[in-house]
N, CA and C of each residue as an Amber inpcrd file, in Angstrom:
protein
   489
   0.2140000  15.4390000  19.0920000   0.8070000  15.6070000  17.7680000
  -0.2790000  16.1260000  16.8240000  -0.0210000  17.2500000  16.1900000
  -1.0490000  17.8550000  15.3500000  -1.1930000  17.1490000  13.9990000
  -0.0940000  16.6530000  13.4680000  -0.1590000  15.9440000  12.1910000
  -0.1330000  14.4490000  12.4390000  -0.9180000  13.7230000  11.6670000
  -0.8160000  12.2820000  11.8130000   0.4170000  11.7840000  11.0620000
   0.7950000  10.5680000  11.3230000   2.0370000  10.0380000  10.7550000
   1.9870000   9.9490000   9.2340000   0.8410000   9.5940000   8.6850000
   0.7270000   9.5170000   7.2230000   0.9350000  10.8870000   6.5990000
   0.4080000  11.9120000   7.2350000   0.5790000  13.2720000   6.7040000
   2.0480000  13.6700000   6.7100000   2.7780000  13.2850000   7.7490000
   4.2080000  13.5800000   7.8000000   4.9140000  12.8730000   6.6380000
   4.5580000  11.6190000   6.3890000   5.1600000  10.8770000   5.2680000
   4.8430000  11.5380000   3.9320000   3.6030000  11.9660000   3.7780000
   3.2210000  12.6360000   2.5270000   4.0230000  13.9250000   2.3590000
   4.0720000  14.7220000   3.4250000   4.7100000  16.0410000   3.3550000
   6.2210000  15.9610000   3.1680000   6.8520000  14.9170000   3.6910000
   8.3140000  14.8400000   3.6020000   8.8040000  14.2860000   2.2680000
   7.8930000  13.7940000   1.4650000   8.2570000  13.2020000   0.1790000
   8.1870000  14.2510000  -0.9300000   9.2240000  14.3100000  -1.7410000
   9.2250000  15.1950000  -2.9140000   8.6460000  14.3580000  -4.0620000
   7.3310000  14.4040000  -4.1910000   6.6260000  13.5080000  -5.1190000
   7.0420000  13.7130000  -6.5660000   7.4400000  14.9290000  -6.9140000
   7.8450000  15.2120000  -8.2930000   9.1190000  14.4560000  -8.6750000
   9.8440000  13.9580000  -7.6760000  11.0510000  13.1700000  -7.9500000
  10.7290000  11.7270000  -8.3380000   9.4610000  11.3660000  -8.2610000
   9.0410000   9.9880000  -8.5450000   8.1650000   9.9480000  -9.7820000
   8.2170000   8.8220000 -10.4630000   7.4480000   8.6500000 -11.6930000
   6.1120000   7.9580000 -11.4210000   5.1530000   8.2860000 -12.2770000
   3.8320000   7.6560000 -12.2650000   3.4290000   7.4100000 -13.7090000
   2.3450000   6.7150000 -13.8900000   1.7670000   6.5690000 -15.2210000
   1.2320000   7.9320000 -15.6330000   1.6510000   8.4090000 -16.7590000
   1.1210000   9.6680000 -17.2810000   1.5920000  10.9070000 -16.5480000
   2.7400000  10.8480000 -15.9060000   3.3300000  12.0210000 -15.2630000
   2.3410000  12.7220000 -14.3300000   1.7660000  11.9470000 -13.4140000
   0.7660000  12.4950000 -12.4880000   1.2420000  12.4630000 -11.0390000
   2.5550000  12.5180000 -10.8190000   3.0700000  12.4220000  -9.4520000
   2.5790000  13.5700000  -8.5670000   2.3340000  14.7270000  -9.1510000
   1.8400000  15.8610000  -8.3710000   0.4760000  15.6220000  -7.7580000
  -0.2990000  14.6960000  -8.3320000  -1.6240000  14.3980000  -7.7990000
  -1.6450000  13.3230000  -6.7350000  -0.5190000  12.6320000  -6.5480000
  -0.4810000  11.5120000  -5.5940000  -0.7100000  11.9650000  -4.1560000
  -0.0610000  13.0380000  -3.6710000  -0.2860000  13.4300000  -2.2760000
  -1.7600000  13.7050000  -1.9550000  -2.4290000  14.4350000  -2.8280000
  -3.8430000  14.7400000  -2.5970000  -4.7020000  13.4880000  -2.6200000
  -4.4060000  12.5830000  -3.5430000  -5.1730000  11.3330000  -3.6140000
  -4.9690000  10.5020000  -2.3510000  -3.7320000  10.4500000  -1.8420000
  -3.4690000   9.7190000  -0.5980000  -4.2290000  10.3520000   0.5670000
  -4.1910000  11.6740000   0.6480000  -4.9300000  12.3620000   1.7250000
  -6.4230000  12.0580000   1.6390000  -6.9740000  12.0990000   0.4270000
  -8.4070000  11.8260000   0.2630000  -8.7390000  10.3770000   0.6170000
  -7.8650000   9.4410000   0.2290000  -8.1100000   8.0370000   0.5650000
  -8.1280000   7.8490000   2.0770000  -7.1280000   8.3860000   2.7510000
  -7.0320000   8.1980000   4.2000000  -8.1540000   8.9110000   4.9490000
  -8.6690000   9.9940000   4.3910000  -9.7320000  10.7620000   5.0480000
 -11.1340000  10.3090000   4.6320000 -11.2320000   9.4070000   3.6720000
 -12.5390000   9.0060000   3.1380000 -13.4500000   8.4750000   4.2430000
 -14.6780000   8.9550000   4.2420000 -15.6190000   8.5240000   5.2750000
 -16.5690000   7.4400000   4.7880000 -16.5930000   7.2240000   3.4700000
 -17.4800000   6.1810000   2.9530000 -16.8580000   5.5480000   1.7060000
 -17.5240000   4.5350000   1.2020000 -16.9790000   3.7710000   0.0840000
 -16.8110000   4.6200000  -1.1670000 -17.7620000   5.4950000  -1.4460000
 -17.6750000   6.3130000  -2.6560000 -16.4410000   7.2210000  -2.6260000
 -16.2270000   7.9060000  -1.5040000 -15.0520000   8.7690000  -1.3880000
 -13.7650000   7.9550000  -1.4950000 -13.7530000   6.8090000  -0.8390000
 -12.5620000   5.9670000  -0.8510000 -12.2680000   5.4540000  -2.2610000
 -13.2910000   5.0620000  -2.9850000 -13.0930000   4.5280000  -4.3440000
 -12.5580000   5.5960000  -5.2890000 -13.0800000   6.8050000  -5.2100000
 -12.5990000   7.8850000  -6.0770000 -11.1090000   8.1170000  -5.8250000
 -10.7270000   8.1990000  -4.5560000  -9.3160000   8.4180000  -4.2190000
  -8.4650000   7.2190000  -4.6390000  -8.9780000   6.0170000  -4.4050000
  -8.2440000   4.8010000  -4.7710000  -7.8990000   4.7990000  -6.2530000
  -8.8760000   5.1620000  -7.0870000  -8.6410000   5.1320000  -8.5340000
  -7.7490000   6.2670000  -9.0060000  -7.5040000   7.2560000  -8.1340000
  -6.5050000   8.2830000  -8.4470000  -5.1020000   7.8110000  -8.0890000
  -4.9960000   6.6160000  -7.5020000  -3.7020000   6.0290000  -7.1490000
  -3.4420000   4.7510000  -7.9390000  -4.4270000   3.8580000  -7.9530000
  -4.3680000   2.6490000  -8.7880000  -4.4660000   3.1560000 -10.2210000
  -3.6670000   2.6670000 -11.0960000  -3.5230000   3.1600000 -12.4750000
  -2.7040000   4.4480000 -12.5440000  -2.0240000   4.7900000 -11.4410000
  -1.1170000   5.9330000 -11.4250000   0.2400000   5.4700000 -10.8740000
   0.2500000   4.9430000  -9.6420000   1.5090000   4.4330000  -9.0700000
   1.7230000   2.9640000  -9.4280000   0.6320000   2.2420000  -9.6430000
   0.6920000   0.8400000 -10.0700000  -0.4170000   0.6460000 -11.1000000
  -0.0570000   0.0450000 -12.2220000  -1.0050000  -0.1490000 -13.3160000
  -0.9510000  -1.6160000 -13.7380000  -2.0110000  -2.3460000 -13.4330000
  -2.0800000  -3.7620000 -13.7980000  -0.7970000  -4.5010000 -13.4220000
  -0.3710000  -4.3000000 -12.1650000   0.7990000  -4.9900000 -11.6640000
   2.1320000  -4.3900000 -12.0610000   2.0960000  -3.2990000 -12.8180000
   3.3230000  -2.6300000 -13.2540000   3.5590000  -1.4230000 -12.3580000
   4.6780000  -1.4450000 -11.6470000   4.9880000  -0.3990000 -10.6800000
   5.7350000   0.7760000 -11.3120000   5.3980000   1.9520000 -10.8330000
   6.1480000   3.1680000 -11.1390000   6.8390000   3.5870000  -9.8510000
   7.8930000   4.3750000  -9.9400000   8.7160000   4.6580000  -8.7610000
   7.9300000   5.2850000  -7.6190000   6.8400000   5.9990000  -7.8870000
   6.0330000   6.6010000  -6.8180000   5.3700000   5.5490000  -5.9330000
   5.3630000   4.2990000  -6.3630000   4.7990000   3.2340000  -5.5240000
   5.6040000   3.0760000  -4.2400000   6.9090000   3.3020000  -4.3010000
   7.7560000   3.0840000  -3.1260000   7.3900000   4.0110000  -1.9600000
   7.3570000   5.3300000  -2.1310000   6.9450000   6.1620000  -0.9950000
   5.4620000   5.9850000  -0.6470000   4.6690000   5.5460000  -1.5950000
   3.2570000   5.2890000  -1.3160000   3.1070000   4.1990000  -0.2690000
   3.9720000   3.1820000  -0.3240000   3.9160000   2.1010000   0.6690000
   4.0590000   2.6680000   2.0780000   5.0210000   3.5450000   2.2870000
   5.2280000   4.1180000   3.6220000   4.0110000   4.9170000   4.0870000
   3.4080000   5.6560000   3.1830000   2.2170000   6.4350000   3.5410000
   1.0750000   5.4940000   3.9120000   0.8710000   4.4380000   3.1360000
  -0.2210000   3.5050000   3.4240000  -0.0250000   2.8400000   4.7820000
   1.1980000   2.4310000   5.0820000   1.4700000   1.7990000   6.3830000
   1.2470000   2.7890000   7.5210000   1.7400000   4.0150000   7.3600000
   1.5080000   5.0300000   8.3910000   0.0160000   5.2760000   8.5570000
  -0.7150000   5.2580000   7.4550000  -2.1600000   5.4430000   7.5140000
  -2.8630000   4.3630000   8.3040000  -2.3420000   3.1440000   8.2500000
  -2.9580000   2.0460000   8.9980000  -2.8580000   2.2420000  10.5090000
  -1.9790000   3.1280000  10.9530000  -1.8770000   3.4360000  12.3840000
  -2.9800000   4.3780000  12.8450000  -3.6150000   5.0530000  11.8910000
  -4.6450000   6.0400000  12.2260000  -6.0280000   5.4110000  12.2450000
  -6.9550000   6.1680000  12.7860000  -8.3570000   5.7730000  12.7460000
  -8.8690000   6.0640000  11.3410000  -9.1180000   5.0140000  10.5880000
  -9.6430000   5.1550000   9.2330000 -11.0460000   4.5800000   9.1990000
 -11.8530000   5.0720000   8.2700000 -13.1440000   4.4170000   8.0770000
 -12.8730000   3.0060000   7.5580000 -13.8200000   2.1150000   7.7590000
 -13.6480000   0.7340000   7.2890000 -13.4250000   0.7010000   5.7820000
 -14.1380000   1.5510000   5.0510000 -13.9960000   1.5700000   3.5940000
 -12.6160000   2.0710000   3.1780000 -12.1080000   3.1000000   3.8590000
 -10.7660000   3.5960000   3.5550000  -9.7380000   2.5190000   3.8730000
  -9.8790000   1.8560000   5.0110000  -8.9440000   0.8100000   5.4100000
  -8.9540000  -0.3370000   4.3990000 -10.1370000  -0.6960000   3.9190000
 -10.2400000  -1.7440000   2.8920000  -9.3680000  -1.4110000   1.6920000
  -9.4710000  -0.1660000   1.2270000  -8.7810000   0.2160000  -0.0010000
  -7.3120000   0.5430000   0.2180000  -6.9400000   0.9410000   1.4190000
  -5.5150000   1.0840000   1.7440000  -4.8570000  -0.2850000   1.6210000
  -5.5020000  -1.3080000   2.1960000  -4.9460000  -2.6690000   2.1110000
  -4.9560000  -3.1750000   0.6720000  -6.0000000  -2.8690000  -0.0610000
  -6.0790000  -3.2990000  -1.4560000  -4.9570000  -2.6760000  -2.2810000
  -4.7100000  -1.3850000  -2.0890000  -3.6370000  -0.7250000  -2.8300000
  -2.2780000  -1.2780000  -2.4140000  -2.1010000  -1.5230000  -1.1270000
  -0.8600000  -2.1260000  -0.6650000  -0.6560000  -3.4950000  -1.3120000
  -1.7290000  -4.2570000  -1.4040000  -1.6370000  -5.5660000  -2.0690000
  -1.2300000  -5.4100000  -3.5320000  -1.8480000  -4.4770000  -4.2390000
  -1.5090000  -4.2590000  -5.6450000  -0.0220000  -3.9300000  -5.7950000
   0.4860000  -3.1260000  -4.8820000   1.8940000  -2.7210000  -4.9710000
   2.8200000  -3.8910000  -4.6570000   2.5690000  -4.6240000  -3.5760000
   3.5040000  -5.7050000  -3.2170000   3.4570000  -6.8610000  -4.2070000
   2.3870000  -6.9650000  -4.9700000   2.3000000  -8.0000000  -6.0040000
   2.9960000  -7.5610000  -7.2940000   3.3170000  -6.2780000  -7.3970000
   3.7920000  -5.7080000  -8.6550000   5.2640000  -5.9120000  -8.9360000
   5.5930000  -5.6230000 -10.1800000   6.9680000  -5.6270000 -10.6820000
   7.1660000  -4.3410000 -11.4820000   8.4000000  -3.9350000 -11.6940000
   8.6420000  -2.6460000 -12.3600000   8.0330000  -2.5570000 -13.7590000
   7.4920000  -1.3870000 -14.0540000   6.9980000  -1.0570000 -15.3880000
   8.1880000  -1.0510000 -16.3580000   7.9240000  -1.2200000 -17.6270000
   9.0190000  -1.2660000 -18.6150000   9.8430000   0.0180000 -18.6130000
   9.2110000   1.1580000 -18.3410000   9.9710000   2.4110000 -18.2600000
  10.9290000   2.3880000 -17.0770000  10.4880000   1.8270000 -15.9590000
  11.3630000   1.7080000 -14.7850000  12.5170000   0.7560000 -15.1000000
  12.2130000  -0.3360000 -15.7740000  13.2700000  -1.2820000 -16.1480000
  14.3010000  -0.6080000 -17.0480000  13.8110000   0.1930000 -18.0030000
  14.7120000   0.8790000 -18.9300000  15.6190000   1.8690000 -18.1980000
  15.1380000   2.3930000 -17.0800000  15.9320000   3.3360000 -16.2890000
  16.8260000   2.6270000 -15.2710000  16.7960000   1.2810000 -15.2930000
  17.6350000   0.5150000 -14.3820000  17.0290000   0.2850000 -13.0120000
  15.7550000   0.5970000 -12.8620000  15.0630000   0.4470000 -11.5890000
  14.4730000  -0.9670000 -11.4910000  15.3410000  -1.9480000 -11.7040000
  14.8920000  -3.3400000 -11.8350000  14.4460000  -3.9690000 -10.5210000
  14.8730000  -3.4010000  -9.3890000  14.5210000  -3.9720000  -8.0900000
  13.3720000  -3.2360000  -7.4050000  12.6110000  -2.4490000  -8.1460000
  11.5270000  -1.6670000  -7.5650000  10.5200000  -2.5410000  -6.8240000
  10.1350000  -3.6530000  -7.3960000   9.1850000  -4.5410000  -6.7300000
   9.7410000  -5.0650000  -5.4190000  11.0020000  -5.4690000  -5.4350000
  11.6420000  -5.9640000  -4.2120000  11.7380000  -4.8560000  -3.1640000
  12.0380000  -3.6400000  -3.5890000  12.1510000  -2.5170000  -2.6510000
  10.7930000  -2.1660000  -2.0540000   9.7400000  -2.2590000  -2.8490000
   8.3870000  -2.0140000  -2.3240000   8.0080000  -3.0860000  -1.3040000
   8.3460000  -4.3400000  -1.5940000   8.0440000  -5.4160000  -0.6430000
   8.8550000  -5.2520000   0.6420000  10.1090000  -4.8410000   0.5030000
  10.9400000  -4.5950000   1.6840000  10.3540000  -3.4530000   2.5160000
   9.8940000  -2.4100000   1.8690000   9.2560000  -1.3010000   2.5900000
   7.9940000  -1.7890000   3.2990000   7.2340000  -2.6430000   2.6480000
   6.0140000  -3.1800000   3.2650000   6.3440000  -4.0370000   4.4880000
   7.4920000  -4.7160000   4.4580000   7.8950000  -5.5340000   5.6160000
   8.0790000  -4.6980000   6.8740000   8.3740000  -3.4150000   6.7130000
   8.5410000  -2.5700000   7.8960000   7.2250000  -2.4260000   8.6530000
   6.1190000  -2.6850000   7.9960000   4.8040000  -2.6180000   8.6320000
   4.1500000  -3.9800000   8.7630000   4.9630000  -4.9980000   8.8640000
   4.4710000  -6.3770000   8.8970000   3.3570000  -6.5780000   9.9250000
   3.5520000  -6.0760000  11.1380000   2.5690000  -6.3120000  12.1950000
   1.2750000  -5.5530000  11.9580000   1.3320000  -4.4570000  11.2260000
   0.1050000  -3.7440000  10.8680000  -0.7410000  -4.6050000   9.9410000
  -0.0750000  -5.3590000   9.0750000  -0.7920000  -6.2520000   8.1680000
  -1.3220000  -7.4570000   8.9520000  -0.5100000  -8.0060000   9.8390000
  -0.9830000  -9.1150000  10.6810000  -2.2380000  -8.7190000  11.4460000
  -2.2750000  -7.4940000  11.9400000  -3.4410000  -7.0240000  12.7070000
  -4.7320000  -7.1170000  11.8870000  -4.6140000  -6.9760000  10.5790000
  -5.7930000  -7.0080000   9.7150000  -6.3450000  -8.4270000   9.4990000
  -5.6040000  -9.4470000   9.9260000  -6.0890000 -10.8250000   9.7510000
  -7.4000000 -11.0710000  10.4860000  -7.6190000 -10.3500000  11.5620000
  -8.8330000 -10.5380000  12.3400000  -9.9930000  -9.6660000  11.9090000
  -9.9190000  -9.1140000  10.6980000 -10.9580000  -8.1920000  10.2120000
 -11.5610000  -8.7110000   8.9080000 -12.4560000  -7.9310000   8.3720000
 -13.0540000  -8.2840000   7.0760000 -12.0310000  -8.2170000   5.9460000
 -10.8500000  -7.6970000   6.2360000  -9.7870000  -7.5970000   5.2340000
  -8.8230000  -8.7810000   5.2970000  -9.2310000  -9.8620000   5.9420000
  -8.3540000 -11.0150000   6.1570000  -7.7340000 -11.5320000   4.8690000
  -8.5290000 -11.7350000   3.8310000  -7.9930000 -12.3050000   2.5830000
  -6.9460000 -11.3850000   1.9510000  -7.1990000 -10.1010000   1.9830000
  -6.2250000  -9.1550000   1.4370000  -4.9500000  -9.1880000   2.2670000
  -5.1020000  -9.2000000   3.5910000  -3.9340000  -9.2630000   4.4770000
  -3.1430000 -10.5470000   4.2350000  -3.8350000 -11.6590000   4.0740000
  -3.1410000 -12.9200000   3.8000000  -2.3530000 -12.8490000   2.4960000
  -2.9410000 -12.2380000   1.4770000  -2.2610000 -12.1290000   0.1850000
  -1.0090000 -11.2550000   0.3080000  -1.1040000 -10.1770000   1.0800000
   0.0590000  -9.3070000   1.2900000   1.1380000 -10.0790000   2.0430000
   0.7410000 -10.7360000   3.1240000   1.7090000 -11.4910000   3.9250000
   2.3690000 -12.5940000   3.1110000   1.6120000 -13.1910000   2.2140000
   2.1770000 -14.2480000   1.3800000   3.3450000 -13.7290000   0.5430000
   3.3020000 -12.4350000   0.2020000   4.3650000 -11.8320000  -0.6140000
   5.5030000 -11.2370000   0.2010000   5.2240000 -10.8130000   1.4520000
   6.2620000 -10.0780000   2.1830000   6.8170000 -10.8200000   3.3930000
   6.1240000 -11.7920000   3.8980000   6.5620000 -12.4950000   5.1130000
   7.4340000 -13.6850000   4.7430000   8.6430000 -13.7040000   5.2570000
   9.5540000 -14.8090000   4.9650000   9.3670000 -16.0000000   5.8800000
   8.6930000 -15.7960000   6.9930000   8.5150000 -16.8460000   7.9870000
   7.1740000 -17.5520000   7.7550000   7.2020000 -18.6060000   6.9570000
   5.9750000 -19.3280000   6.6000000   5.2810000 -19.9320000   7.8250000
   6.0690000 -20.4030000   8.7850000   5.4840000 -20.9900000   9.9920000
   4.7070000 -19.9330000  10.7830000   5.2110000 -18.6940000  10.7950000
   4.5030000 -17.6310000  11.5100000   3.1790000 -17.3260000  10.8310000
   3.1810000 -17.2240000   9.5130000   1.9220000 -16.9870000   8.7990000
   0.9310000 -18.0870000   9.1370000   1.3710000 -19.3330000   9.0510000
   0.4830000 -20.4650000   9.3160000  -0.0760000 -20.4040000  10.7420000
   0.7670000 -20.0870000  11.7040000   0.3170000 -20.0310000  13.0890000
  -0.7190000 -18.9320000  13.2970000  -0.4790000 -17.7750000  12.7230000
  -1.4190000 -16.6710000  12.9030000  -2.7170000 -16.9060000  12.1490000
  -2.6380000 -17.3900000  10.9170000  -3.8830000 -17.6270000  10.1710000
  -4.6840000 -18.7540000  10.7980000  -4.0200000 -19.7750000  11.3040000
  -4.7450000 -20.8620000  11.9930000  -5.3890000 -20.3230000  13.2610000
  -4.6810000 -19.4530000  13.9760000  -5.2310000 -18.8700000  15.1970000
  -6.4350000 -17.9990000  14.9360000  -6.3870000 -17.2420000  13.8690000
  -7.5060000 -16.3690000  13.5180000  -8.7100000 -17.1990000  13.0920000
  -8.4800000 -18.2010000  12.2610000  -9.5910000 -19.0230000  11.7750000
 -10.1920000 -19.8770000  12.8820000  -9.3670000 -20.2170000  13.8900000
  -9.8390000 -21.0410000  14.9740000 -10.7600000 -20.3230000  15.9450000
 -10.8100000 -18.9920000  15.8330000 -11.6450000 -18.2150000  16.7540000
 -13.0960000 -18.3160000  16.4100000
């Protein structure tokens, strides 16, 4: 396969149909590509900040957060640098913790946070896989918001910590 799965998700999304802070939806695809391709912390941070404060701002979600979740999950299937993977999980955490921005609420997009969490559930096992890495705390925070099976979370976190 010549394109990775995240690239397919980026390419199939009409980003201009989604809202961001400051009408910057056109910049989201490039920022996602740069984040996923980042080879070190500096590159990853620059790309991260082109997404944080754009699709999610201090816990306030804009509609572009929803397709961003799918891209981030697809990205977790690829070989990412550790720094890129750290910030993919961090951005995913910011999104699943979020609730709709007041502009989204005014447009009737009141379930945006729930829809983002539901989208994140489609990649539940990708997040579980991160429990055994340096991203454990971030993965636990994401799972706390998206996993409905509390006993499963407890079993996996106990298993990871017991190693």
